[in-house]
Protein backbone atom coordinates (compact mmCIF):
# COMPACT_ATOMS: atom_id res chain seq x y z
CA UNK A 1 0.00 0.00 0.00
CA UNK A 2 1.27 3.47 -0.88
CA UNK A 3 2.44 5.76 1.92
CA UNK A 4 -0.39 8.34 1.67
CA UNK A 5 -3.07 5.66 1.65
CA UNK A 6 -1.50 3.74 4.54
CA UNK A 7 -1.16 6.94 6.56
CA UNK A 8 -4.81 7.82 5.89
CA UNK A 9 -6.04 4.40 7.01
CA UNK A 10 -4.00 4.50 10.21
CA UNK A 11 -5.12 8.06 10.94
CA UNK A 12 -8.79 7.14 10.54
CA UNK A 13 -8.32 3.98 12.59
CA UNK A 14 -6.70 5.78 15.53
CA UNK A 15 -9.23 8.63 15.38
CA UNK A 16 -12.09 6.11 15.53
CA UNK A 17 -10.39 4.22 18.38
CA UNK A 18 -10.39 7.54 20.24
CA UNK A 19 -14.07 8.01 19.40
CA UNK A 20 -13.63 11.53 18.03
CA UNK A 21 -14.96 13.13 14.83
CA UNK A 22 -12.88 14.61 11.99
CA UNK A 23 -14.13 17.99 13.18
CA UNK A 24 -12.94 17.41 16.75
CA UNK A 25 -9.55 16.16 15.54
CA UNK A 26 -9.29 19.20 13.26
CA UNK A 27 -10.01 21.48 16.19
CA UNK A 28 -7.49 19.73 18.47
CA UNK A 29 -4.70 19.64 15.89
CA UNK A 30 -5.25 23.05 14.31
CA UNK A 31 -6.17 21.79 10.84
CA UNK A 32 -9.43 22.11 8.94
CA UNK A 33 -11.87 19.19 8.99
CA UNK A 34 -11.69 18.95 5.20
CA UNK A 35 -7.89 18.58 5.38
CA UNK A 36 -8.28 15.73 7.91
CA UNK A 37 -10.75 14.13 5.51
CA UNK A 38 -8.33 14.45 2.56
CA UNK A 39 -5.54 12.93 4.65
CA UNK A 40 -7.74 10.00 5.71
CA UNK A 41 -8.59 9.30 2.08
CA UNK A 42 -4.91 9.38 1.10
CA UNK A 43 -5.52 12.40 -1.13
CA UNK A 44 -2.99 14.62 0.60
CA UNK A 45 0.57 13.88 1.61
CA UNK A 46 1.36 15.17 5.11
CA UNK A 47 4.49 16.99 6.20
CA UNK A 48 6.40 15.57 9.15
CA UNK A 49 5.17 18.59 11.15
CA UNK A 50 1.56 17.65 10.38
CA UNK A 51 2.20 14.06 11.53
CA UNK A 52 3.56 15.37 14.85
CA UNK A 53 0.65 17.83 15.31
CA UNK A 54 -1.95 15.15 14.58
CA UNK A 55 -0.24 12.48 16.70
CA UNK A 56 -0.20 14.93 19.61
CA UNK A 57 -3.92 15.65 19.17
CA UNK A 58 -4.58 11.88 19.05
CA UNK A 59 -2.38 11.34 22.14
CA UNK A 60 -0.19 8.80 20.35
CA UNK A 61 3.57 8.84 19.93
CA UNK A 62 4.53 9.92 16.37
CA UNK A 63 6.95 6.97 16.13
CA UNK A 64 4.17 4.55 17.12
CA UNK A 65 1.89 6.08 14.49
CA UNK A 66 4.63 5.69 11.85
CA UNK A 67 5.23 2.10 12.99
CA UNK A 68 1.57 1.37 12.24
CA UNK A 69 1.85 3.10 8.85
CA UNK A 70 4.85 0.90 7.97
CA UNK A 71 2.90 -2.22 9.00
CA UNK A 72 0.05 -1.13 6.72
CA UNK A 73 2.41 -0.49 3.82
CA UNK A 74 3.66 -4.04 4.15
CA UNK A 75 0.13 -5.44 3.71
CA UNK A 76 -1.40 -6.56 0.45
CA UNK A 77 -3.85 -4.21 -1.32
CA UNK A 78 -7.50 -5.13 -0.73
CA UNK B 1 14.42 21.47 20.42
CA UNK B 2 12.19 22.28 17.44
CA UNK B 3 11.15 19.48 15.11
CA UNK B 4 13.14 20.63 12.04
CA UNK B 5 16.31 21.10 14.05
CA UNK B 6 15.93 17.75 15.84
CA UNK B 7 15.27 15.98 12.55
CA UNK B 8 18.36 17.58 11.00
CA UNK B 9 20.60 16.53 13.89
CA UNK B 10 19.34 12.94 13.79
CA UNK B 11 19.69 12.79 10.01
CA UNK B 12 23.30 14.00 10.16
CA UNK B 13 24.07 11.65 13.05
CA UNK B 14 22.75 8.56 11.25
CA UNK B 15 24.42 9.57 7.97
CA UNK B 16 27.76 9.91 9.78
CA UNK B 17 27.23 6.58 11.57
CA UNK B 18 26.83 5.05 8.11
CA UNK B 19 30.02 6.80 6.97
CA UNK B 20 28.45 8.31 3.85
CA UNK B 21 28.62 11.85 2.47
CA UNK B 22 25.69 14.20 1.85
CA UNK B 23 26.31 13.64 -1.84
CA UNK B 24 26.09 9.85 -1.50
CA UNK B 25 22.92 10.10 0.61
CA UNK B 26 21.44 12.47 -1.97
CA UNK B 27 22.21 10.01 -4.73
CA UNK B 28 20.74 7.05 -2.81
CA UNK B 29 17.57 8.87 -1.77
CA UNK B 30 16.92 10.79 -4.98
CA UNK B 31 17.33 14.26 -3.47
CA UNK B 32 19.93 16.93 -4.23
CA UNK B 33 22.95 17.22 -1.93
CA UNK B 34 22.00 20.83 -1.16
CA UNK B 35 18.55 19.71 0.02
CA UNK B 36 20.16 17.12 2.33
CA UNK B 37 22.38 19.91 3.66
CA UNK B 38 19.36 22.19 4.29
CA UNK B 39 17.54 19.37 6.08
CA UNK B 40 20.57 18.64 8.29
CA UNK B 41 20.75 22.30 9.28
CA UNK B 42 17.03 22.35 10.11
CA UNK B 43 16.40 24.91 7.37
CA UNK B 44 13.84 22.80 5.55
CA UNK B 45 10.87 20.90 6.91
CA UNK B 46 10.58 17.44 5.34
CA UNK B 47 7.41 15.78 4.10
CA UNK B 48 6.60 12.34 5.50
CA UNK B 49 7.46 10.95 2.05
CA UNK B 50 10.94 12.50 2.26
CA UNK B 51 11.45 10.95 5.71
CA UNK B 52 10.57 7.51 4.29
CA UNK B 53 12.83 7.97 1.23
CA UNK B 54 15.77 9.09 3.35
CA UNK B 55 15.26 6.41 6.01
CA UNK B 56 15.26 3.79 3.26
CA UNK B 57 18.50 5.19 1.83
CA UNK B 58 20.01 5.15 5.34
CA UNK B 59 18.75 1.58 5.91
CA UNK B 60 16.90 2.57 9.08
CA UNK B 61 13.25 2.08 9.92
CA UNK B 62 11.30 5.38 9.57
CA UNK B 63 9.67 4.77 12.98
CA UNK B 64 13.09 4.29 14.59
CA UNK B 65 14.33 7.50 12.96
CA UNK B 66 11.26 9.36 14.30
CA UNK B 67 11.81 7.82 17.74
CA UNK B 68 15.28 9.36 17.74
CA UNK B 69 13.86 12.72 16.60
CA UNK B 70 11.37 12.66 19.51
CA UNK B 71 14.20 11.89 21.95
CA UNK B 72 16.14 14.88 20.60
CA UNK B 73 13.12 17.16 20.89
CA UNK B 74 12.88 16.25 24.55
CA UNK B 75 16.45 17.40 25.21
CA UNK B 76 17.51 20.82 26.37
CA UNK B 77 18.92 23.28 23.81
CA UNK B 78 22.73 23.43 23.80
PDB file of C-alpha atoms in Angstrom:
ATOM      1  CA  UNK A   1       0.000   0.000   0.000  1.00  0.00           C
ATOM      2  CA  UNK A   2       1.268   3.474  -0.880  1.00  0.00           C
ATOM      3  CA  UNK A   3       2.438   5.757   1.917  1.00  0.00           C
ATOM      4  CA  UNK A   4      -0.392   8.338   1.669  1.00  0.00           C
ATOM      5  CA  UNK A   5      -3.071   5.661   1.648  1.00  0.00           C
ATOM      6  CA  UNK A   6      -1.501   3.740   4.543  1.00  0.00           C
ATOM      7  CA  UNK A   7      -1.157   6.942   6.560  1.00  0.00           C
ATOM      8  CA  UNK A   8      -4.808   7.819   5.889  1.00  0.00           C
ATOM      9  CA  UNK A   9      -6.037   4.403   7.011  1.00  0.00           C
ATOM     10  CA  UNK A  10      -3.998   4.503  10.208  1.00  0.00           C
ATOM     11  CA  UNK A  11      -5.122   8.065  10.940  1.00  0.00           C
ATOM     12  CA  UNK A  12      -8.787   7.139  10.542  1.00  0.00           C
ATOM     13  CA  UNK A  13      -8.318   3.977  12.588  1.00  0.00           C
ATOM     14  CA  UNK A  14      -6.701   5.776  15.533  1.00  0.00           C
ATOM     15  CA  UNK A  15      -9.233   8.626  15.377  1.00  0.00           C
ATOM     16  CA  UNK A  16     -12.087   6.115  15.527  1.00  0.00           C
ATOM     17  CA  UNK A  17     -10.391   4.216  18.379  1.00  0.00           C
ATOM     18  CA  UNK A  18     -10.386   7.539  20.244  1.00  0.00           C
ATOM     19  CA  UNK A  19     -14.066   8.008  19.400  1.00  0.00           C
ATOM     20  CA  UNK A  20     -13.629  11.530  18.027  1.00  0.00           C
ATOM     21  CA  UNK A  21     -14.961  13.127  14.834  1.00  0.00           C
ATOM     22  CA  UNK A  22     -12.883  14.611  11.993  1.00  0.00           C
ATOM     23  CA  UNK A  23     -14.133  17.989  13.176  1.00  0.00           C
ATOM     24  CA  UNK A  24     -12.943  17.407  16.753  1.00  0.00           C
ATOM     25  CA  UNK A  25      -9.555  16.158  15.537  1.00  0.00           C
ATOM     26  CA  UNK A  26      -9.295  19.200  13.265  1.00  0.00           C
ATOM     27  CA  UNK A  27     -10.008  21.484  16.188  1.00  0.00           C
ATOM     28  CA  UNK A  28      -7.493  19.731  18.474  1.00  0.00           C
ATOM     29  CA  UNK A  29      -4.699  19.642  15.886  1.00  0.00           C
ATOM     30  CA  UNK A  30      -5.255  23.053  14.313  1.00  0.00           C
ATOM     31  CA  UNK A  31      -6.166  21.787  10.837  1.00  0.00           C
ATOM     32  CA  UNK A  32      -9.434  22.106   8.944  1.00  0.00           C
ATOM     33  CA  UNK A  33     -11.871  19.191   8.993  1.00  0.00           C
ATOM     34  CA  UNK A  34     -11.687  18.948   5.199  1.00  0.00           C
ATOM     35  CA  UNK A  35      -7.894  18.577   5.379  1.00  0.00           C
ATOM     36  CA  UNK A  36      -8.277  15.731   7.908  1.00  0.00           C
ATOM     37  CA  UNK A  37     -10.754  14.127   5.508  1.00  0.00           C
ATOM     38  CA  UNK A  38      -8.332  14.449   2.559  1.00  0.00           C
ATOM     39  CA  UNK A  39      -5.537  12.925   4.649  1.00  0.00           C
ATOM     40  CA  UNK A  40      -7.736  10.000   5.712  1.00  0.00           C
ATOM     41  CA  UNK A  41      -8.590   9.297   2.080  1.00  0.00           C
ATOM     42  CA  UNK A  42      -4.908   9.384   1.100  1.00  0.00           C
ATOM     43  CA  UNK A  43      -5.516  12.404  -1.134  1.00  0.00           C
ATOM     44  CA  UNK A  44      -2.990  14.616   0.602  1.00  0.00           C
ATOM     45  CA  UNK A  45       0.570  13.877   1.612  1.00  0.00           C
ATOM     46  CA  UNK A  46       1.357  15.174   5.110  1.00  0.00           C
ATOM     47  CA  UNK A  47       4.486  16.992   6.198  1.00  0.00           C
ATOM     48  CA  UNK A  48       6.397  15.566   9.153  1.00  0.00           C
ATOM     49  CA  UNK A  49       5.168  18.588  11.150  1.00  0.00           C
ATOM     50  CA  UNK A  50       1.556  17.646  10.383  1.00  0.00           C
ATOM     51  CA  UNK A  51       2.202  14.063  11.531  1.00  0.00           C
ATOM     52  CA  UNK A  52       3.560  15.370  14.849  1.00  0.00           C
ATOM     53  CA  UNK A  53       0.646  17.826  15.308  1.00  0.00           C
ATOM     54  CA  UNK A  54      -1.950  15.146  14.584  1.00  0.00           C
ATOM     55  CA  UNK A  55      -0.240  12.477  16.697  1.00  0.00           C
ATOM     56  CA  UNK A  56      -0.197  14.931  19.612  1.00  0.00           C
ATOM     57  CA  UNK A  57      -3.918  15.650  19.166  1.00  0.00           C
ATOM     58  CA  UNK A  58      -4.576  11.880  19.051  1.00  0.00           C
ATOM     59  CA  UNK A  59      -2.384  11.341  22.137  1.00  0.00           C
ATOM     60  CA  UNK A  60      -0.188   8.799  20.352  1.00  0.00           C
ATOM     61  CA  UNK A  61       3.574   8.837  19.931  1.00  0.00           C
ATOM     62  CA  UNK A  62       4.529   9.916  16.370  1.00  0.00           C
ATOM     63  CA  UNK A  63       6.950   6.971  16.129  1.00  0.00           C
ATOM     64  CA  UNK A  64       4.169   4.546  17.119  1.00  0.00           C
ATOM     65  CA  UNK A  65       1.887   6.076  14.493  1.00  0.00           C
ATOM     66  CA  UNK A  66       4.633   5.688  11.854  1.00  0.00           C
ATOM     67  CA  UNK A  67       5.228   2.102  12.989  1.00  0.00           C
ATOM     68  CA  UNK A  68       1.572   1.371  12.240  1.00  0.00           C
ATOM     69  CA  UNK A  69       1.854   3.103   8.846  1.00  0.00           C
ATOM     70  CA  UNK A  70       4.846   0.897   7.968  1.00  0.00           C
ATOM     71  CA  UNK A  71       2.898  -2.221   8.998  1.00  0.00           C
ATOM     72  CA  UNK A  72       0.049  -1.126   6.718  1.00  0.00           C
ATOM     73  CA  UNK A  73       2.413  -0.487   3.823  1.00  0.00           C
ATOM     74  CA  UNK A  74       3.660  -4.043   4.145  1.00  0.00           C
ATOM     75  CA  UNK A  75       0.129  -5.445   3.708  1.00  0.00           C
ATOM     76  CA  UNK A  76      -1.404  -6.562   0.450  1.00  0.00           C
ATOM     77  CA  UNK A  77      -3.850  -4.212  -1.321  1.00  0.00           C
ATOM     78  CA  UNK A  78      -7.505  -5.130  -0.728  1.00  0.00           C
TER      79      UNK A  78
ATOM     80  CA  UNK B   1      14.417  21.471  20.420  1.00  0.00           C
ATOM     81  CA  UNK B   2      12.186  22.278  17.441  1.00  0.00           C
ATOM     82  CA  UNK B   3      11.147  19.482  15.105  1.00  0.00           C
ATOM     83  CA  UNK B   4      13.135  20.625  12.040  1.00  0.00           C
ATOM     84  CA  UNK B   5      16.308  21.098  14.046  1.00  0.00           C
ATOM     85  CA  UNK B   6      15.929  17.751  15.841  1.00  0.00           C
ATOM     86  CA  UNK B   7      15.274  15.978  12.551  1.00  0.00           C
ATOM     87  CA  UNK B   8      18.356  17.577  11.002  1.00  0.00           C
ATOM     88  CA  UNK B   9      20.601  16.532  13.888  1.00  0.00           C
ATOM     89  CA  UNK B  10      19.338  12.943  13.793  1.00  0.00           C
ATOM     90  CA  UNK B  11      19.694  12.793  10.011  1.00  0.00           C
ATOM     91  CA  UNK B  12      23.302  14.005  10.158  1.00  0.00           C
ATOM     92  CA  UNK B  13      24.067  11.652  13.051  1.00  0.00           C
ATOM     93  CA  UNK B  14      22.754   8.565  11.246  1.00  0.00           C
ATOM     94  CA  UNK B  15      24.424   9.571   7.970  1.00  0.00           C
ATOM     95  CA  UNK B  16      27.756   9.911   9.777  1.00  0.00           C
ATOM     96  CA  UNK B  17      27.227   6.578  11.567  1.00  0.00           C
ATOM     97  CA  UNK B  18      26.828   5.048   8.106  1.00  0.00           C
ATOM     98  CA  UNK B  19      30.020   6.802   6.968  1.00  0.00           C
ATOM     99  CA  UNK B  20      28.448   8.307   3.853  1.00  0.00           C
ATOM    100  CA  UNK B  21      28.624  11.847   2.465  1.00  0.00           C
ATOM    101  CA  UNK B  22      25.685  14.200   1.855  1.00  0.00           C
ATOM    102  CA  UNK B  23      26.309  13.636  -1.839  1.00  0.00           C
ATOM    103  CA  UNK B  24      26.086   9.845  -1.498  1.00  0.00           C
ATOM    104  CA  UNK B  25      22.923  10.100   0.608  1.00  0.00           C
ATOM    105  CA  UNK B  26      21.435  12.472  -1.967  1.00  0.00           C
ATOM    106  CA  UNK B  27      22.208  10.013  -4.725  1.00  0.00           C
ATOM    107  CA  UNK B  28      20.743   7.053  -2.812  1.00  0.00           C
ATOM    108  CA  UNK B  29      17.567   8.873  -1.765  1.00  0.00           C
ATOM    109  CA  UNK B  30      16.921  10.789  -4.981  1.00  0.00           C
ATOM    110  CA  UNK B  31      17.334  14.262  -3.471  1.00  0.00           C
ATOM    111  CA  UNK B  32      19.929  16.935  -4.230  1.00  0.00           C
ATOM    112  CA  UNK B  33      22.945  17.221  -1.934  1.00  0.00           C
ATOM    113  CA  UNK B  34      22.001  20.826  -1.160  1.00  0.00           C
ATOM    114  CA  UNK B  35      18.548  19.705   0.017  1.00  0.00           C
ATOM    115  CA  UNK B  36      20.162  17.120   2.332  1.00  0.00           C
ATOM    116  CA  UNK B  37      22.381  19.911   3.664  1.00  0.00           C
ATOM    117  CA  UNK B  38      19.355  22.189   4.288  1.00  0.00           C
ATOM    118  CA  UNK B  39      17.541  19.368   6.082  1.00  0.00           C
ATOM    119  CA  UNK B  40      20.568  18.644   8.288  1.00  0.00           C
ATOM    120  CA  UNK B  41      20.746  22.302   9.277  1.00  0.00           C
ATOM    121  CA  UNK B  42      17.032  22.350  10.112  1.00  0.00           C
ATOM    122  CA  UNK B  43      16.398  24.909   7.372  1.00  0.00           C
ATOM    123  CA  UNK B  44      13.835  22.797   5.546  1.00  0.00           C
ATOM    124  CA  UNK B  45      10.866  20.898   6.907  1.00  0.00           C
ATOM    125  CA  UNK B  46      10.585  17.436   5.335  1.00  0.00           C
ATOM    126  CA  UNK B  47       7.406  15.777   4.102  1.00  0.00           C
ATOM    127  CA  UNK B  48       6.597  12.338   5.502  1.00  0.00           C
ATOM    128  CA  UNK B  49       7.457  10.947   2.048  1.00  0.00           C
ATOM    129  CA  UNK B  50      10.939  12.501   2.263  1.00  0.00           C
ATOM    130  CA  UNK B  51      11.450  10.948   5.709  1.00  0.00           C
ATOM    131  CA  UNK B  52      10.572   7.513   4.293  1.00  0.00           C
ATOM    132  CA  UNK B  53      12.829   7.973   1.230  1.00  0.00           C
ATOM    133  CA  UNK B  54      15.771   9.095   3.347  1.00  0.00           C
ATOM    134  CA  UNK B  55      15.263   6.413   6.012  1.00  0.00           C
ATOM    135  CA  UNK B  56      15.256   3.785   3.258  1.00  0.00           C
ATOM    136  CA  UNK B  57      18.498   5.194   1.827  1.00  0.00           C
ATOM    137  CA  UNK B  58      20.013   5.153   5.339  1.00  0.00           C
ATOM    138  CA  UNK B  59      18.751   1.583   5.915  1.00  0.00           C
ATOM    139  CA  UNK B  60      16.899   2.571   9.083  1.00  0.00           C
ATOM    140  CA  UNK B  61      13.248   2.080   9.916  1.00  0.00           C
ATOM    141  CA  UNK B  62      11.305   5.376   9.574  1.00  0.00           C
ATOM    142  CA  UNK B  63       9.673   4.773  12.976  1.00  0.00           C
ATOM    143  CA  UNK B  64      13.092   4.291  14.588  1.00  0.00           C
ATOM    144  CA  UNK B  65      14.329   7.498  12.962  1.00  0.00           C
ATOM    145  CA  UNK B  66      11.256   9.360  14.303  1.00  0.00           C
ATOM    146  CA  UNK B  67      11.813   7.816  17.738  1.00  0.00           C
ATOM    147  CA  UNK B  68      15.278   9.361  17.743  1.00  0.00           C
ATOM    148  CA  UNK B  69      13.855  12.716  16.605  1.00  0.00           C
ATOM    149  CA  UNK B  70      11.375  12.662  19.510  1.00  0.00           C
ATOM    150  CA  UNK B  71      14.198  11.889  21.948  1.00  0.00           C
ATOM    151  CA  UNK B  72      16.140  14.878  20.600  1.00  0.00           C
ATOM    152  CA  UNK B  73      13.124  17.159  20.886  1.00  0.00           C
ATOM    153  CA  UNK B  74      12.881  16.254  24.554  1.00  0.00           C
ATOM    154  CA  UNK B  75      16.448  17.403  25.207  1.00  0.00           C
ATOM    155  CA  UNK B  76      17.507  20.823  26.370  1.00  0.00           C
ATOM    156  CA  UNK B  77      18.922  23.282  23.810  1.00  0.00           C
ATOM    157  CA  UNK B  78      22.731  23.427  23.805  1.00  0.00           C
TER     158      UNK B  78
END
